[in-house]
Coordinates of C-alpha atoms in Angstrom, one line a residue:
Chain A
X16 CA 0.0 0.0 0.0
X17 CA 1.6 3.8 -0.5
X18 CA 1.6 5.9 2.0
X19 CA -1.8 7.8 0.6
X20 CA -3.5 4.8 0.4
X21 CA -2.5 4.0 4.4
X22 CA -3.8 7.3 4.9
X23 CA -7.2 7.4 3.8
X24 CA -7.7 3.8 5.2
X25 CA -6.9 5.2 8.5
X26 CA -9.2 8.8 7.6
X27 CA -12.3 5.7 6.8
X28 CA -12.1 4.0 10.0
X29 CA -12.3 6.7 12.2
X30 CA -14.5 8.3 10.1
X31 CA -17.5 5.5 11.9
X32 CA -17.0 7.7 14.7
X33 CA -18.7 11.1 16.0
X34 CA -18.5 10.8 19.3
X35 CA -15.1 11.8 21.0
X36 CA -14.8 9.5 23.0
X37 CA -15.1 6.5 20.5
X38 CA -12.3 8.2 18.4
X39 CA -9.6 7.7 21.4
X40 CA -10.9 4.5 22.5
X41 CA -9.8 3.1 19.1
X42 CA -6.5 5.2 20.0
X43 CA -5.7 3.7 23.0
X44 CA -6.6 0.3 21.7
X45 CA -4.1 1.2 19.0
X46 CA -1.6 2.1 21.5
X47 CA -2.3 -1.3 23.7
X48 CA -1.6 -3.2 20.1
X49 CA 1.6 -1.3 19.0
X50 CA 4.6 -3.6 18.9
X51 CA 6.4 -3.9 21.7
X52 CA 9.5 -1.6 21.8
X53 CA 12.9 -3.6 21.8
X54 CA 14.2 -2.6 24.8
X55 CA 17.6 -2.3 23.5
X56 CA 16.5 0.6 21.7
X57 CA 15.5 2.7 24.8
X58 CA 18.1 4.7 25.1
X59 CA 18.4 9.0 25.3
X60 CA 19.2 9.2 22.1
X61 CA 16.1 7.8 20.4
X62 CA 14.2 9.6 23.5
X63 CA 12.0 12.7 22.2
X64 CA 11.1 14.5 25.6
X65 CA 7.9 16.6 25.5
X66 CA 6.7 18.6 28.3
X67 CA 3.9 16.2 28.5
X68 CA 4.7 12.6 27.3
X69 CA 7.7 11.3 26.0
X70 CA 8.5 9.2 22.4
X71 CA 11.0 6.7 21.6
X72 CA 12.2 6.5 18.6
X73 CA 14.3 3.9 16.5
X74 CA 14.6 3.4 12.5
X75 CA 16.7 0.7 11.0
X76 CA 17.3 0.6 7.4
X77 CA 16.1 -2.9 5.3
X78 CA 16.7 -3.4 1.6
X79 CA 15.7 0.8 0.9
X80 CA 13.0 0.9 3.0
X81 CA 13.3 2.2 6.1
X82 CA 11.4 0.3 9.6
X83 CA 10.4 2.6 12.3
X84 CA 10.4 1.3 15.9
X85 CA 8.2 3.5 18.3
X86 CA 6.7 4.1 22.0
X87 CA 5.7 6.6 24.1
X88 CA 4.7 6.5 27.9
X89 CA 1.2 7.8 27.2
X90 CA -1.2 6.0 25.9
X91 CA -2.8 8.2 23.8
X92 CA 0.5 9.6 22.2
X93 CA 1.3 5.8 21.9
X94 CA -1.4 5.4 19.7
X95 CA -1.0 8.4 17.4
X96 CA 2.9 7.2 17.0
X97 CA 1.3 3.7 16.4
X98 CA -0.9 5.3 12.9
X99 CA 2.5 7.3 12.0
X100 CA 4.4 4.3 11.9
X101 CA 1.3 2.4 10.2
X102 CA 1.7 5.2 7.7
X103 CA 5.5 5.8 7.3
X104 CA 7.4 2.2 7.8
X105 CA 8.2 0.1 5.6
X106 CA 8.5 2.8 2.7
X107 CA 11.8 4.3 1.1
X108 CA 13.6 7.5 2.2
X109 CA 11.9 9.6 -1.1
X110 CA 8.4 7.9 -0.4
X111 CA 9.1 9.6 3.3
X112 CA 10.1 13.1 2.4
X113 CA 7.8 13.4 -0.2
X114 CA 4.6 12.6 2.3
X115 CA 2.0 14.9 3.5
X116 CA 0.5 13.5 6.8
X117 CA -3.2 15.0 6.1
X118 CA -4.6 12.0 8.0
X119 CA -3.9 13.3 11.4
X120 CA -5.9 16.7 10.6
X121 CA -8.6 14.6 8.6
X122 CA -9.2 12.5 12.2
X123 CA -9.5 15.3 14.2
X124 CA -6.5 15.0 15.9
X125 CA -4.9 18.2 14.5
X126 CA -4.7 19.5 18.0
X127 CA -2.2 17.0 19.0
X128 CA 1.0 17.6 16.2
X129 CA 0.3 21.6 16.7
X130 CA 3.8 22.9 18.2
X131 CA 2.7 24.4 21.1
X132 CA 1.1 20.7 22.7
X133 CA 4.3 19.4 23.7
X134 CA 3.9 16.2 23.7
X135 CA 6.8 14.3 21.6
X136 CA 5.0 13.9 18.3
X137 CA 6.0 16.9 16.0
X138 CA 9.6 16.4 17.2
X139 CA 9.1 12.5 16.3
X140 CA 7.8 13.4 12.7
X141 CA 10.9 15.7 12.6
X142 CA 13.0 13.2 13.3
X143 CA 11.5 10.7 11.1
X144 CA 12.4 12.8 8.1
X145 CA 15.6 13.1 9.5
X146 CA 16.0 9.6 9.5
X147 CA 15.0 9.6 5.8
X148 CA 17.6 12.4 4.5
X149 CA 20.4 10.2 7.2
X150 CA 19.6 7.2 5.1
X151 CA 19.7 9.2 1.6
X152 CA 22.8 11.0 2.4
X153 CA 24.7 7.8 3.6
X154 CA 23.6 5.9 0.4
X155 CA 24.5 8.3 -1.8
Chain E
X26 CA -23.9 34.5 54.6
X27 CA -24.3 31.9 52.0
X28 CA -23.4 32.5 48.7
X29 CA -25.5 32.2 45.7
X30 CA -23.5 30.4 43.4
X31 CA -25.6 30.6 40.2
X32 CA -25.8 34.0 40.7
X33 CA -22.1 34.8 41.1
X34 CA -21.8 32.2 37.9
X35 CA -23.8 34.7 35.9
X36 CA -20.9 37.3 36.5
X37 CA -18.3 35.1 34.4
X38 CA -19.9 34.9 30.9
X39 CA -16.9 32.5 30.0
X40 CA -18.5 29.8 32.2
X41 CA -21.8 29.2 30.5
X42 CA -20.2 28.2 27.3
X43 CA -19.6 24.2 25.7
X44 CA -16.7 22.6 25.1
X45 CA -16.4 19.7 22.6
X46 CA -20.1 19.9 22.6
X47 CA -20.1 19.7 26.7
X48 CA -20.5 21.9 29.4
X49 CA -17.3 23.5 30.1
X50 CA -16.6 22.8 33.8
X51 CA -13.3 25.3 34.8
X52 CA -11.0 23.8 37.2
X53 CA -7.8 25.0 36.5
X54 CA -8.5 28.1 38.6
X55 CA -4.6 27.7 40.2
X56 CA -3.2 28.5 37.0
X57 CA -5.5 31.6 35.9
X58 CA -8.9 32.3 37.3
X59 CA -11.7 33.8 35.2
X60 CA -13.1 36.8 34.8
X61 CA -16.5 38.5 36.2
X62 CA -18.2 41.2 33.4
X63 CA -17.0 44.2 35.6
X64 CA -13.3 43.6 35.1
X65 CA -13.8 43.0 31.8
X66 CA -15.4 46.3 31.5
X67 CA -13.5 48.0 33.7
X68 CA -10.6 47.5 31.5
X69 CA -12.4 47.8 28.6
X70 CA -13.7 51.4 29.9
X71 CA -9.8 52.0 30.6
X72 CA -9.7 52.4 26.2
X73 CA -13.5 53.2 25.4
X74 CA -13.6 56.4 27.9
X75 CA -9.9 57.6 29.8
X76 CA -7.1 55.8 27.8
X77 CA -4.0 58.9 28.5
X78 CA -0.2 57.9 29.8
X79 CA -0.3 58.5 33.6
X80 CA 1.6 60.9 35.2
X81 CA 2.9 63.9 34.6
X82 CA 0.1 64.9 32.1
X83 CA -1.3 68.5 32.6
X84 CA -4.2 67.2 30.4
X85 CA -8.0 66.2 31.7
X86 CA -7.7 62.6 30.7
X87 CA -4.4 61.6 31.8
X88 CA -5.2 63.2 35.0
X89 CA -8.6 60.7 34.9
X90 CA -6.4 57.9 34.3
X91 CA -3.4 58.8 37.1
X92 CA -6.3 58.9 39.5
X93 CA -8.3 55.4 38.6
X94 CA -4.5 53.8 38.5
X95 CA -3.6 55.1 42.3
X96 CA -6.6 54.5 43.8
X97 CA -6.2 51.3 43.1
X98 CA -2.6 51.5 44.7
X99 CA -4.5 52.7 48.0
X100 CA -7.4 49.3 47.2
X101 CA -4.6 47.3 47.0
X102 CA -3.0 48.6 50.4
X103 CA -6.2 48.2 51.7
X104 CA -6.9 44.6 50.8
X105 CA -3.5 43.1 52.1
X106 CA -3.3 45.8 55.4
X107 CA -0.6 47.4 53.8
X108 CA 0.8 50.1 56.3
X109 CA 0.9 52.3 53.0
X110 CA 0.1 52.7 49.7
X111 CA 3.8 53.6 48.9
X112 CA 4.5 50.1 50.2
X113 CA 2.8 48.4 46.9
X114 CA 4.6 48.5 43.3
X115 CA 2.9 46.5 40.5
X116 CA 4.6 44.4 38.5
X117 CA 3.4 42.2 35.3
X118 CA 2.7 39.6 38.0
X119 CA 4.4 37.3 40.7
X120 CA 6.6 35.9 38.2
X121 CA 7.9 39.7 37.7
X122 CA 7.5 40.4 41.2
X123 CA 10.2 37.9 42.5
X124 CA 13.0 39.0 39.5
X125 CA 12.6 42.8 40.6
X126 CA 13.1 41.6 44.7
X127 CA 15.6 39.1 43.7
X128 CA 17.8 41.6 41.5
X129 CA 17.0 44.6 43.4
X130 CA 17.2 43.0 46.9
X131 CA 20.3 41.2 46.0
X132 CA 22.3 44.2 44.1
X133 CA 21.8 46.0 47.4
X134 CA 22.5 43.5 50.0
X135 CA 23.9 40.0 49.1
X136 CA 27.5 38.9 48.6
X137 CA 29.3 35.9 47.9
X138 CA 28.6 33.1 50.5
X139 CA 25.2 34.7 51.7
X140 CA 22.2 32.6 51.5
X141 CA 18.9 32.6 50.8
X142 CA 16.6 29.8 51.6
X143 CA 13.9 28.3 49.6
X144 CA 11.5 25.2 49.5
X145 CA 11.5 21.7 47.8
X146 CA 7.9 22.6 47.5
X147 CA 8.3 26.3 45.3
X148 CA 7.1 27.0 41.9
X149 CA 10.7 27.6 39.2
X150 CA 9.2 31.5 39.7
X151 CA 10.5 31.6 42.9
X152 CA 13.7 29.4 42.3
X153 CA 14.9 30.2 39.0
X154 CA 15.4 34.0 40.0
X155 CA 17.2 33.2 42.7
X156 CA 19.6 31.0 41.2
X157 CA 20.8 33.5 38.7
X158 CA 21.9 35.3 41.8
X159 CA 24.1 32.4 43.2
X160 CA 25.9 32.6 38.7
X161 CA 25.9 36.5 39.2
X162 CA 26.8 37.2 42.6
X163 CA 27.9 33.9 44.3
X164 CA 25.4 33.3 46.4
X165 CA 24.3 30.0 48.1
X166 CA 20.3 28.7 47.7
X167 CA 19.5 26.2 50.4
X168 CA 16.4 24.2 50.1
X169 CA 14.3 23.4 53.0
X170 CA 12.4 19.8 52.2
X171 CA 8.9 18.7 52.0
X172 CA 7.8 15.2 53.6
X173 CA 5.7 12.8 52.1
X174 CA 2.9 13.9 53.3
X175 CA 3.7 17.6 51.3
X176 CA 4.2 19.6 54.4
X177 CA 7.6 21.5 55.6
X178 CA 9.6 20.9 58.5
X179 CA 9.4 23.8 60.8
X180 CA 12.3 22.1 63.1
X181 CA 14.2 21.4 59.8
X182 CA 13.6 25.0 58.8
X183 CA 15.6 26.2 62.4
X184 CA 18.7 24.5 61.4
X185 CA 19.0 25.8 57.9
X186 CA 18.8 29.5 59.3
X187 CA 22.4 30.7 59.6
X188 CA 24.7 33.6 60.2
X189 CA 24.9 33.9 56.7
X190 CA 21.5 33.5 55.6
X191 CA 20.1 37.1 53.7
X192 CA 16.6 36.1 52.6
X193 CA 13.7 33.3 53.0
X194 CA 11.5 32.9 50.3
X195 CA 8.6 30.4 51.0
X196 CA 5.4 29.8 49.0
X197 CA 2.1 30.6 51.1
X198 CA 0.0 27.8 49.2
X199 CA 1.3 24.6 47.1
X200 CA 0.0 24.9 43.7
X201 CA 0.7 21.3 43.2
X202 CA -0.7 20.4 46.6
X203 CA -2.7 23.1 48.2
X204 CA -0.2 23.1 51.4
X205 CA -1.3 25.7 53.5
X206 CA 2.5 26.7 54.7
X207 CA 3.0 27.7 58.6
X208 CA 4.0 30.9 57.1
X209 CA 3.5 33.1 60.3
X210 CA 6.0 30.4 62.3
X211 CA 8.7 30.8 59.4
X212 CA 8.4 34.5 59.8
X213 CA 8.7 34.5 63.3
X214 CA 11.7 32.3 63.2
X215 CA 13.4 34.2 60.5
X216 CA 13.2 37.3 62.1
X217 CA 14.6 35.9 65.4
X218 CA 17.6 36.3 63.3
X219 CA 16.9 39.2 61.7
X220 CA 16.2 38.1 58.0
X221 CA 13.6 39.5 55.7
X222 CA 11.0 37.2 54.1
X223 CA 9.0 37.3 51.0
X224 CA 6.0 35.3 50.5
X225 CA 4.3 34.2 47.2
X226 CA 1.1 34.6 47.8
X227 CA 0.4 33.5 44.3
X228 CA -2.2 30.9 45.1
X229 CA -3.0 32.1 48.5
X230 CA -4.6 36.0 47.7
X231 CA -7.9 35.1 46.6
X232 CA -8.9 31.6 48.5
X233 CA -7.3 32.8 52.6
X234 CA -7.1 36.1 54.3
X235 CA -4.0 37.9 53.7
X236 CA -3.3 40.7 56.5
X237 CA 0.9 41.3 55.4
X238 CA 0.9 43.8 58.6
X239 CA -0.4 40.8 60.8
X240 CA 1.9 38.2 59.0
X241 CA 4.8 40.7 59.7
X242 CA 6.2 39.5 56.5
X243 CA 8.6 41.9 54.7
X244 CA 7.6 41.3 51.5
X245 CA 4.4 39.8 50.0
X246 CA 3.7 39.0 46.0
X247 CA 1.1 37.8 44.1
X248 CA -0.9 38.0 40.3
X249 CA -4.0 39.8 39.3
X250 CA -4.8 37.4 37.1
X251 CA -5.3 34.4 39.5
X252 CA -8.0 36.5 41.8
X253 CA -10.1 37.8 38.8
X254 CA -8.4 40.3 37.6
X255 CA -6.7 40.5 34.1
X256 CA -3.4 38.8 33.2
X257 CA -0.2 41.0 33.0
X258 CA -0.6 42.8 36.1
X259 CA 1.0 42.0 39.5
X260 CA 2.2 43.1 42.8
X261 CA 4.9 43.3 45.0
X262 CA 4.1 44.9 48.8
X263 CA 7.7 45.2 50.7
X264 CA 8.2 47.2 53.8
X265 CA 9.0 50.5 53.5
X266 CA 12.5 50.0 55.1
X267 CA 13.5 47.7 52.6
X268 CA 12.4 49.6 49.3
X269 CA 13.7 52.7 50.4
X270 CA 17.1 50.7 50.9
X271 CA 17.0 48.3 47.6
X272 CA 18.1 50.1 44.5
X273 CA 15.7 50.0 41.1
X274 CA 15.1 47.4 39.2
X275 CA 14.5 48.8 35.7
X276 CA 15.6 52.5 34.8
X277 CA 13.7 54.5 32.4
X278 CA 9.8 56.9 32.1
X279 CA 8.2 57.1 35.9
X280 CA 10.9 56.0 38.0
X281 CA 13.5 59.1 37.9
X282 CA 13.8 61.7 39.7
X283 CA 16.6 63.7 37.8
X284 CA 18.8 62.5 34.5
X285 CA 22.2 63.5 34.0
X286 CA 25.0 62.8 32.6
X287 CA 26.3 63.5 35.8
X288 CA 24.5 61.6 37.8
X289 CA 20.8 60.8 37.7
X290 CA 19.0 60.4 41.1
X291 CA 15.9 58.4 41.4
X292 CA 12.3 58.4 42.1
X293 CA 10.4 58.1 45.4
X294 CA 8.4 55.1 46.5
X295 CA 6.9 53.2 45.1
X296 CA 7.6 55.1 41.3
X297 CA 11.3 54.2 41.7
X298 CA 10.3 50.5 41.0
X299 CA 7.8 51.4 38.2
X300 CA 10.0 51.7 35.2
X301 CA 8.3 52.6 31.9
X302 CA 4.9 53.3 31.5
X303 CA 3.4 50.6 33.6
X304 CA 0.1 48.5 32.8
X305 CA -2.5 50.8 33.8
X306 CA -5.4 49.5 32.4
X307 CA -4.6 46.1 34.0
X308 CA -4.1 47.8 37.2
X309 CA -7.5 49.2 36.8
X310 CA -8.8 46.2 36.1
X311 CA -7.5 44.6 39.4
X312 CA -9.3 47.1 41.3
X313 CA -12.2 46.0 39.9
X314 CA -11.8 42.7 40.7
X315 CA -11.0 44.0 44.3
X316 CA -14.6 45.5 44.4
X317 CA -15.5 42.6 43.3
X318 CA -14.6 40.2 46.1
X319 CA -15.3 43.0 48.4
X320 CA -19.2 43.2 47.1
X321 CA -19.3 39.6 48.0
X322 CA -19.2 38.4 51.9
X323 CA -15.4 37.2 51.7
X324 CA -15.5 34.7 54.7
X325 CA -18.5 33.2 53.0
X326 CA -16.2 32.5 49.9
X327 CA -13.3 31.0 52.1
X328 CA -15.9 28.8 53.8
X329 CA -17.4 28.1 50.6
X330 CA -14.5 27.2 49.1
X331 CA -12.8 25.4 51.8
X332 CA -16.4 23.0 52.0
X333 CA -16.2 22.7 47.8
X334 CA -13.0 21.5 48.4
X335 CA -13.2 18.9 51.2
X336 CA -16.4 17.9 49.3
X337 CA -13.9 17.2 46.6
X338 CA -11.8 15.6 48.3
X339 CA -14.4 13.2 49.5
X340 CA -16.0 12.4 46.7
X341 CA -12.7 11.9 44.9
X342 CA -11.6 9.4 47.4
X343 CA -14.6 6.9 45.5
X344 CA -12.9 6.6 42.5
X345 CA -10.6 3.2 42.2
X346 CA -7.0 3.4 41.8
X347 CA -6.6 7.6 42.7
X348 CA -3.7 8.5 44.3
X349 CA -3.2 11.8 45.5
X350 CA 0.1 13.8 45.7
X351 CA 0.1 15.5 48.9
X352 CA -2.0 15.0 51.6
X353 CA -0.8 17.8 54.3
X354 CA -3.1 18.7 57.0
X355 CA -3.6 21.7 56.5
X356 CA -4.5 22.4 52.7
X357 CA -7.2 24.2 50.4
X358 CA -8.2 24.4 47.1
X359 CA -6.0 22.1 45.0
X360 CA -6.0 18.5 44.2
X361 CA -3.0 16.6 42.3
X362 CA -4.0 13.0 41.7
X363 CA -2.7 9.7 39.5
X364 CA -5.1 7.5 38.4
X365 CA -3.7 3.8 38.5
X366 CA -1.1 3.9 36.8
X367 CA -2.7 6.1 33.7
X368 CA -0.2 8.5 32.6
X369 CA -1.6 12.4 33.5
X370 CA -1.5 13.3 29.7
X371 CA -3.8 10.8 29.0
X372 CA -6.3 11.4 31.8
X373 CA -6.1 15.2 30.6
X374 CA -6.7 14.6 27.4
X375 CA -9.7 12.7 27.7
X376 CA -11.1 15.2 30.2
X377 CA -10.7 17.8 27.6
X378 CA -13.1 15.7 25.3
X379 CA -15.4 15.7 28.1
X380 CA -16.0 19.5 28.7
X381 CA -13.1 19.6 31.6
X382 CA -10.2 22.0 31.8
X383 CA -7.8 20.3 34.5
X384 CA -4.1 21.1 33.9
X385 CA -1.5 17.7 33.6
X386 CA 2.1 18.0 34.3
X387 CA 4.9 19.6 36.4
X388 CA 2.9 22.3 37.2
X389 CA 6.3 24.2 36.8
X390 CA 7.3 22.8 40.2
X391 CA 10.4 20.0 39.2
X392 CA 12.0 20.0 41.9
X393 CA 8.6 18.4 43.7
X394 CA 8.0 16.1 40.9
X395 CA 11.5 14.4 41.6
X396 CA 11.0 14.3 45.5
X397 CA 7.7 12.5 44.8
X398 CA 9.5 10.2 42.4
X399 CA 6.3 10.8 39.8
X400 CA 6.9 12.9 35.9
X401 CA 3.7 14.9 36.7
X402 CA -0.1 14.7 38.7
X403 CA -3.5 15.8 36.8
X404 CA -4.6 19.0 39.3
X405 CA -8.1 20.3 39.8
X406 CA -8.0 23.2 41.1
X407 CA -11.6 25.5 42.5
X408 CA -12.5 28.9 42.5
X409 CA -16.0 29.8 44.4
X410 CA -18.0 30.1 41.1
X411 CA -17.5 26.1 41.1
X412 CA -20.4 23.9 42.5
X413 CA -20.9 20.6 44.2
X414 CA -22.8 19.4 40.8
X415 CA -19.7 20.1 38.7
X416 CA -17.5 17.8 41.4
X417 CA -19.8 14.9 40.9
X418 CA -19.7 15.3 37.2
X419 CA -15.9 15.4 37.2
X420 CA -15.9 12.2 40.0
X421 CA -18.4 10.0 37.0
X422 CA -16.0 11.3 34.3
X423 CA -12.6 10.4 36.2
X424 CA -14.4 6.7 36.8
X425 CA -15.3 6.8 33.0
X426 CA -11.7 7.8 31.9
X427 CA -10.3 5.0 34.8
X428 CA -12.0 2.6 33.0
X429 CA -10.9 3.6 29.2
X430 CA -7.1 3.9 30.3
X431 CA -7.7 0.5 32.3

């Protein structure tokens, strides 16, 4: 699947909820289900510290495309990393830069990636790209 | 008296508004309470009907202005038994308040290897400020600890006073925990040795009585915007000994006497702290929200908000899995909780969804956080506009949220 299509997969199954609520239950189910973080990788320099929660961060690179490991100690946060890294692992370093995460304002959960919230995640989609132009400089 | 809370609810149009398609229920009155109609309009009026740069005018409206911005210098006075209305400067608020005593009181009077005294328990407001004086001028902060419970040690507190101690600066409530400090011990103790003490009175000016000549404290600061007033305007009462000895904080506009070249020679109180041209139309909105506490019976909104709280407490108690962070005896009008083991972002986050403004975090209090061994607490925090009927809908939302974050 491209990263698009991942997208508007994610934007149809929230879109069966109105209610609030609903919309973070499936979050936090999300962020129960994520893969577990190797514990190896939990280390300060994959930490992202927000004033709020915290992210982990770890990206490996496999035959071009890159895998992204991630956690967070809030459950909620957990879940948003888990539908980033839905959306962004497993693709190539281009595929990455090139990507504009509309899903997360299409959900209604705009209010969580704005700069001022403090809570890991802009800095983690930051350093994702990062990750993606480390790769593509190394390679090249 | 009893107070008629739907009334007084009437007076803050931000309160009957929804949130997330919810009625908002406000309890994050510690970090900024809101505002009745008359401060609103009394600042408001500041623009629509007097707006002219005080002091010094010759001109009707400035003259208007000068007039509405000192009388509230004498309310002020009033309110905390000031011996003076020279004896109040205002600030941009407590944060301002504790920079202009730290830089000004320390220029004047501290020197390498002096000492000021703090608490575990004090907001970085009041810590931060003083450590740049121990980089700039070599001075030593000590730090008096909290217990478990979230109470300090008045024994503890003996042996940390010293020869060389200059200053105490204690925190009159806990924002994090609602500690009612033995202020009054600490400033009898203190002055047994003949050093000054400020109090931040940050949390503590609108929810207990605050009489600065009873306390006998030397120096007394607090925020507009945390008893009703608007945001940007603070104060700083100090005994006239000490501001007549401290030099200025800020140079420039109200606070000079003479400028030369030569020599320039300053103000007299309190203008020689008032750099610039301050924020009248904040201070005029203060003393608004002055008259406004005073129009209400004020021991029936300490009693009323002493019982909301308790009631709180209570009720909160019911829910599985809370924890609370502090548990002093004497406390008021804060509660910092865990639930299970749910981190404080998430149980925010879902109160937000449910028409709840409770703050999550540090509360800009670190140094607590790592003596309680925990990253943050969820706080609700009450202000006498709240009602039992919003603490029972927080208690069914908390137990709603328990069971979501499992």
């Amino acid at each position: 699947m491209t990263i698009k299509e991942k997208q508007d997969e994610i934007i149809e199954e929230f879109s069966a909820f109105d209610d609030w609520m609903d919309k973070y239950s499936l979050l936090i189910e999300l962020g129960n289900e994520l893969d577990s973080f190797d514990e190896a990788h939990r280390k300060d320099q994959n930490l992202i510290e927000g004033c709020q929660s915290k992210v982990w961060l770890h990206a490996e690179l496999n035959d071009g495309k890159i895998e992204f490991q991630g956690d967070s100690d809030a459950i909620i946060t957990k879940g948003i990393v888990a539908l980033l890294l839905r959306v962004l692992s497993g693709h190539t370093m281009d595929e990455i830069l090139d990507t504009d995460l509309y899903f997360v304002d299409e959900i209604g959960l705009k209010e969580h990636l704005s700069p001022t919230r403090s809570n890991g995640l802009v800095a983690m989609i930051k350093q994702i790209k990062a990750y993606a132009l480390a790769f593509k400089a190394k390679q090249a | 008296m009893t107070l008629d809370i739907r009334k007084i609810r009437n007076d803050f149009p931000i309160l009957s508004q929804t949130v997330h398609g919810k009625p908002l229920v406000y309890f994050d009155n510690a970090a900024t309470t809101q505002k009745p109609t008359s401060v609103i309009e009394a600042e408001a009026d500041v623009y629509r009907k007097f707006n002219s740069n005080i002091h010094r005018g010759v001109h009707h409206l400035s003259n208007v202005c000068t007039e509405a911005y000192e009388e509230v210098r004498k309310k002020v006075a009033d309110f905390i038994n000031a011996e003076s209305k020279e004896e109040i400067i205002f600030t941009k608020g407590t944060t301002e308040s504790v920079n202009l005593l730290s830089s000004s009181f320390g220029g004047s009077f501290l020197k390498e290897g002096d000492e000021v005294i703090l608490t575990e328990m004090e907001h970085h407001s009041n810590i931060v400020p003083w450590q740049l004086l121990e980089k700039r001028q070599g001075i030593k902060v000590k730090v008096l600890p909290v217990s478990d419970k979230g109470e300090l040690d008045v024994e503890a507190f003996k042996g940390l006073v010293s020869f060389r101690t200059k200053m105490v600066a204690v925190t009159h409530i806990s924002n994090v925990m609602g500690t009612i400090n033995p202020i009054r011990e600490i400033i009898e103790l203190a002055h047994l040795k003949d050093v000054p003490v400020m109090i931040d009175g940050a949390q503590a000016i609108h929810h207990v009585p605050v009489d600065v000549k009873s306390l006998d404290c030397d120096f007394y600061v607090f925020s507009g915007h945390k008893m009703y007033g608007p945001t940007g305007v603070g104060v700083l009462y100090g005994k006239r000994k000490w501001l007549k000895e401290i030099q200025p904080y800020q140079g420039g506009g109200e606070m000079i006497d003479k400028v030369a070249f030569s020599g320039t020679t300053y103000n007299d109180l309190p203008y020689k702290f008032e750099a610039g041209t301050p924020n009248y139309a904040g201070v005029i909105g203060m003393g608004a929200a002055i008259d406004y506490l005073l129009t209400n019976d004020r021991e029936s909104i300490w009693s009323y908000e002493h019982e909301l709280f308790e009631y709180a407490l209570e009720k909160m108690k019911t829910i599985p899995g809370i924890r609370f962070i502090g548990e002093a005896e004497n406390r008021t009008s804060v509660i910092s909780f865990l639930l299970g083991n749910s981190h404080p972002f998430d149980v925010g986050t879902l109160l937000d969804k449910l028409g709840f403004a409770l703050r999550t975090g540090h509360h800009c209090a670190q140094p607590l956080m790592d003596k309680m061994g925990i990253p943050g607490t969820v706080r609700a925090s009450f202000a006498f506009y709240n009602s039992r009927e919003e603490v029972d809908r927080l208690v069914e939302a908390l137990n709603r949220v328990g069971a979501m974050l499992g």
